[in-house]
Amino acid sequence: MASLDTITERSDSAVQRIIDVTKHSRSVVRTVLIEDIEPLLQSIRAGVEFIEIYGLDTVPVPDSLLAECERRRIPVRLLAASVANQVFKTEKKPKVFGIAKVPRPRRLSDLSDMTGDLILLDGVKIVGNIGAIVRTSFALGASGIVLVDSDLGSIADRRLIRASRGYVFSLPIVLASRAEALQYFQDNAMRPVVFEADGDLGVADLDGMDERLVLMFGSERIGPSGEFSDIAAKSVSIPMNPAAESLNVSVSAGIALHARARRNLSR
């Protein structure tokens, strides 16, 4: 593979592009910085359109990433350490990163033709938990996630991309209002099940349900809102030590998705 060009001047147009994308005060987000090998590879494989990928001139760019970029015709350049220090200043400098165009936001209608279960997260705001659920959902065959009251303005949130290891682009994730989500589930005659401490069913019972489900989770403190609990066909509980107050929501989602994996992965 050919040697890579190195950006050595602050005046290079790519440098300002990188600086712009790291600003927290952007009102319109059209591009996003994606960092580290696994998120980059997963984003590329998911079809995200990259403007350019960069590595530090002090660290070799992995061959696996170079090969994927060559195959997708994504330009790759190195960033001189002196320039990287000016760009990231007090931030931790990623060893390899890319600037990508933010994909079109997904809509609830995008979920209609799929067959795997949906995950609804109501009031789950910790980005690390959302990211972990995204990874597990993709791995165990869920077909999409609906986020209500998450405080996220876009799924192209640098924290979420990092927490999900790039899988945030590999399945539809929809930001919706509570009213929009309720209307969608009712209009499409979907069967929601809500996870509560004293549910009608145990999590093992999910394996015997062959229809598509909406698995609904809320925050650890209060669970899903009353509106979602009211439309649930069934409530489900996860057996646990009564001395434990609760399970982390990402753990609960993982247990539920594992119980549904036979059905979802077969599709």
Coordinates of C-alpha atoms in Angstrom, one line a residue:
M1 CA 0.0 0.0 0.0
A2 CA 1.3 3.5 -0.9
S3 CA 2.8 5.7 1.8
L4 CA 0.4 8.2 3.3
D5 CA 0.7 12.0 3.0
T6 CA 1.2 14.0 6.2
I7 CA -0.5 17.2 7.1
T8 CA 2.2 19.4 8.6
E9 CA 0.6 22.9 8.3
R10 CA -2.2 24.4 10.4
S11 CA -3.4 26.1 7.2
D12 CA -4.5 22.8 5.6
S13 CA -8.3 23.0 5.1
A14 CA -8.7 19.6 6.8
V15 CA -7.4 21.0 10.0
Q16 CA -10.2 23.6 10.2
R17 CA -12.7 20.9 9.3
I18 CA -11.5 18.8 12.3
I19 CA -11.6 21.8 14.6
D20 CA -15.1 22.7 13.5
V21 CA -16.5 19.2 14.1
T22 CA -15.2 19.1 17.7
K23 CA -17.0 22.2 18.7
H24 CA -19.8 21.5 21.2
S25 CA -21.8 24.6 20.3
R26 CA -22.7 23.7 16.8
S27 CA -26.3 24.4 16.1
V28 CA -26.5 22.3 12.9
V29 CA -24.6 19.0 12.9
R30 CA -23.8 17.7 9.4
T31 CA -20.5 16.0 10.1
V32 CA -19.2 14.0 13.0
L33 CA -15.9 12.8 14.3
I34 CA -15.6 9.0 14.7
E35 CA -12.6 7.8 16.6
D36 CA -10.8 4.5 17.3
I37 CA -10.4 1.4 15.1
E38 CA -13.5 -0.7 15.9
P39 CA -16.0 2.2 15.6
L40 CA -14.4 3.3 12.4
L41 CA -14.5 -0.1 10.9
Q42 CA -18.1 -0.7 12.0
S43 CA -19.2 2.7 10.7
I44 CA -17.5 2.1 7.3
R45 CA -19.1 -1.3 7.0
A46 CA -22.5 0.2 7.9
G47 CA -22.2 2.5 4.9
V48 CA -21.4 5.8 6.6
E49 CA -20.0 8.3 4.1
F50 CA -16.5 9.5 5.2
I51 CA -14.9 12.6 4.0
E52 CA -11.4 11.6 5.2
I53 CA -9.7 9.4 7.8
Y54 CA -6.6 10.6 9.8
G55 CA -3.9 8.9 11.8
L56 CA -1.2 10.4 14.0
D57 CA 2.2 10.4 12.3
T58 CA 3.6 8.8 15.5
V59 CA 1.4 5.7 15.4
P60 CA 1.0 3.2 12.5
V61 CA -2.5 3.1 11.0
P62 CA -3.7 -0.6 11.2
D63 CA -3.6 -2.5 8.0
S64 CA -7.2 -3.6 8.5
L65 CA -8.4 0.0 8.4
L66 CA -6.2 0.9 5.5
A67 CA -7.5 -2.0 3.5
E68 CA -11.1 -1.1 4.2
C69 CA -10.5 2.5 3.3
E70 CA -8.8 1.5 0.0
R71 CA -11.7 -0.8 -0.8
R72 CA -14.3 2.0 -0.2
R73 CA -12.0 4.7 -1.7
I74 CA -11.8 6.7 1.5
P75 CA -8.8 9.1 1.6
V76 CA -6.4 8.6 4.5
R77 CA -3.7 11.0 5.7
L78 CA -1.5 11.4 8.7
L79 CA -1.6 14.4 11.1
A80 CA 1.8 15.7 12.3
A81 CA 2.0 15.7 16.1
S82 CA 2.5 19.4 16.3
V83 CA -0.7 20.0 14.3
A84 CA -2.6 17.4 16.4
N85 CA -1.6 19.3 19.5
Q86 CA -3.1 22.5 18.1
V87 CA -6.3 20.7 17.0
F88 CA -7.1 18.8 20.2
K89 CA -5.3 21.0 22.8
T90 CA -6.4 19.7 26.2
E91 CA -8.5 16.8 24.8
K92 CA -7.1 13.3 24.6
K93 CA -5.8 12.9 21.0
P94 CA -7.3 9.9 19.2
K95 CA -4.7 7.8 17.5
V96 CA -6.9 7.4 14.5
F97 CA -10.2 9.1 13.6
G98 CA -12.4 10.1 10.7
I99 CA -14.7 12.9 9.7
A100 CA -18.0 11.5 8.3
K101 CA -21.3 12.9 7.0
V102 CA -24.2 12.4 9.5
P103 CA -26.6 9.9 7.9
R104 CA -30.3 10.8 7.4
P105 CA -32.2 10.6 10.7
R106 CA -34.3 7.4 10.9
R107 CA -38.1 7.6 11.2
L108 CA -40.6 5.4 12.9
S109 CA -41.8 4.3 9.5
D110 CA -38.4 2.9 8.7
L111 CA -39.1 0.2 11.3
S112 CA -42.3 -1.1 9.8
D113 CA -40.9 -3.6 7.3
M114 CA -38.6 -5.3 9.7
T115 CA -39.2 -8.6 11.6
G116 CA -37.0 -8.5 14.7
D117 CA -38.2 -7.1 18.0
L118 CA -38.0 -3.4 18.8
I119 CA -36.5 -1.9 21.9
L120 CA -38.1 1.2 23.4
L121 CA -36.0 3.2 25.9
D122 CA -38.2 5.7 27.8
G123 CA -36.3 8.2 29.9
V124 CA -32.9 6.4 29.6
K125 CA -30.4 9.2 29.5
I126 CA -27.0 7.8 30.4
V127 CA -25.3 7.5 27.1
G128 CA -23.1 4.6 28.2
N129 CA -26.2 2.5 28.9
I130 CA -27.8 3.5 25.6
G131 CA -24.6 2.6 23.7
A132 CA -24.3 -0.8 25.5
I133 CA -28.0 -1.6 24.5
V134 CA -27.3 -0.6 20.9
R135 CA -24.4 -3.1 20.7
T136 CA -26.4 -5.9 22.3
S137 CA -29.4 -5.2 20.2
F138 CA -27.4 -5.5 17.0
A139 CA -25.6 -8.6 18.2
L140 CA -28.8 -10.4 19.3
G141 CA -31.1 -9.6 16.3
A142 CA -33.3 -6.7 17.4
S143 CA -34.4 -4.7 14.3
G144 CA -34.4 -1.2 15.8
I145 CA -34.4 1.1 18.9
V146 CA -36.8 3.9 19.7
L147 CA -35.4 6.5 22.1
V148 CA -37.9 8.7 24.1
D149 CA -36.8 11.5 26.4
S150 CA -33.1 10.6 26.0
D151 CA -31.8 14.2 25.9
L152 CA -29.9 13.3 22.7
G153 CA -30.3 15.7 19.8
S154 CA -28.9 13.2 17.3
I155 CA -27.7 9.6 17.2
A156 CA -24.5 11.1 15.7
D157 CA -23.4 12.1 19.2
R158 CA -19.7 11.5 19.7
R159 CA -20.3 10.0 23.1
L160 CA -22.9 7.6 21.8
I161 CA -20.8 6.5 18.8
R162 CA -17.9 5.8 21.3
A163 CA -20.2 3.9 23.8
S164 CA -21.8 1.8 21.0
R165 CA -18.4 1.1 19.4
G166 CA -19.8 2.4 16.1
Y167 CA -22.8 0.1 16.0
V168 CA -25.1 3.1 16.3
F169 CA -25.1 3.2 12.5
S170 CA -25.8 -0.5 12.0
L171 CA -29.5 -0.6 12.9
P172 CA -32.3 2.0 12.9
I173 CA -32.3 4.2 16.0
V174 CA -35.2 6.7 16.1
L175 CA -35.5 9.7 18.3
A176 CA -39.3 10.2 19.0
S177 CA -41.6 11.9 21.3
R178 CA -43.7 9.9 23.7
A179 CA -46.9 10.7 21.7
E180 CA -45.3 9.7 18.4
A181 CA -44.1 6.4 19.7
L182 CA -47.5 5.6 21.3
Q183 CA -49.3 6.4 18.1
Y184 CA -46.9 4.3 16.0
F185 CA -47.3 1.2 18.2
Q186 CA -51.0 1.5 18.2
D187 CA -51.4 2.2 14.5
N188 CA -49.2 -0.8 13.6
A189 CA -50.8 -3.2 16.1
M190 CA -47.5 -4.0 17.7
R191 CA -47.4 -6.0 21.0
P192 CA -45.5 -4.1 23.7
V193 CA -44.2 -5.8 26.8
V194 CA -43.0 -3.7 29.7
F195 CA -40.3 -4.8 32.2
E196 CA -41.3 -4.3 35.8
A197 CA -40.2 -5.7 39.2
D198 CA -43.5 -7.6 39.6
G199 CA -44.4 -8.6 36.1
D200 CA -47.1 -11.1 35.0
L201 CA -44.5 -13.2 33.2
G202 CA -40.9 -14.3 33.8
V203 CA -38.2 -13.4 31.2
A204 CA -38.0 -17.1 30.3
D205 CA -41.6 -16.9 29.0
L206 CA -40.4 -14.6 26.2
D207 CA -38.8 -17.5 24.3
G208 CA -42.2 -19.0 23.6
M209 CA -43.7 -15.9 22.0
D210 CA -43.3 -16.1 18.2
E211 CA -44.7 -12.7 17.3
R212 CA -42.8 -9.5 17.0
L213 CA -42.5 -7.6 20.3
V214 CA -41.7 -4.1 21.6
L215 CA -39.5 -4.6 24.6
M216 CA -40.0 -1.5 26.8
F217 CA -37.5 -0.3 29.4
G218 CA -37.4 2.8 31.5
S219 CA -34.9 4.4 33.8
E220 CA -33.7 2.2 36.7
R221 CA -35.4 4.6 39.2
I222 CA -38.9 4.8 37.9
G223 CA -39.2 2.5 34.9
P224 CA -41.2 3.3 31.8
S225 CA -43.8 6.1 32.0
G226 CA -47.5 5.2 32.8
E227 CA -48.5 5.8 29.2
F228 CA -46.3 3.0 27.9
S229 CA -47.2 0.7 30.8
D230 CA -50.8 1.2 30.0
I231 CA -50.6 0.0 26.5
A232 CA -48.4 -3.0 27.3
A233 CA -50.0 -6.4 26.5
K234 CA -47.9 -8.1 29.3
S235 CA -45.4 -7.1 32.0
V236 CA -42.2 -9.1 32.5
S237 CA -39.9 -9.4 35.4
I238 CA -36.4 -10.7 35.6
P239 CA -35.7 -13.1 38.6
M240 CA -33.1 -11.6 40.9
N241 CA -31.9 -11.6 44.5
P242 CA -34.5 -9.6 46.5
A243 CA -31.7 -8.0 48.4
A244 CA -30.6 -6.2 45.2
E245 CA -32.4 -3.0 44.4
S246 CA -32.4 -3.2 40.6
L247 CA -30.5 -4.2 37.6
N248 CA -28.7 -1.8 35.3
V249 CA -31.0 -1.1 32.3
S250 CA -28.4 -2.3 29.8
V251 CA -28.1 -5.6 31.7
S252 CA -31.9 -6.0 31.8
A253 CA -32.1 -5.4 28.0
G254 CA -29.3 -7.9 27.4
I255 CA -31.1 -10.6 29.4
A256 CA -34.4 -9.9 27.5
L257 CA -32.7 -9.9 24.1
H258 CA -30.9 -13.2 24.9
A259 CA -34.3 -14.7 25.7
R260 CA -35.5 -13.6 22.3
A261 CA -32.4 -14.4 20.4
R262 CA -33.6 -17.7 19.0
R263 CA -36.5 -16.0 17.3
N264 CA -34.8 -12.7 16.3
L265 CA -31.5 -14.2 14.9
S266 CA -33.4 -16.8 12.9
R267 CA -34.8 -13.8 10.9

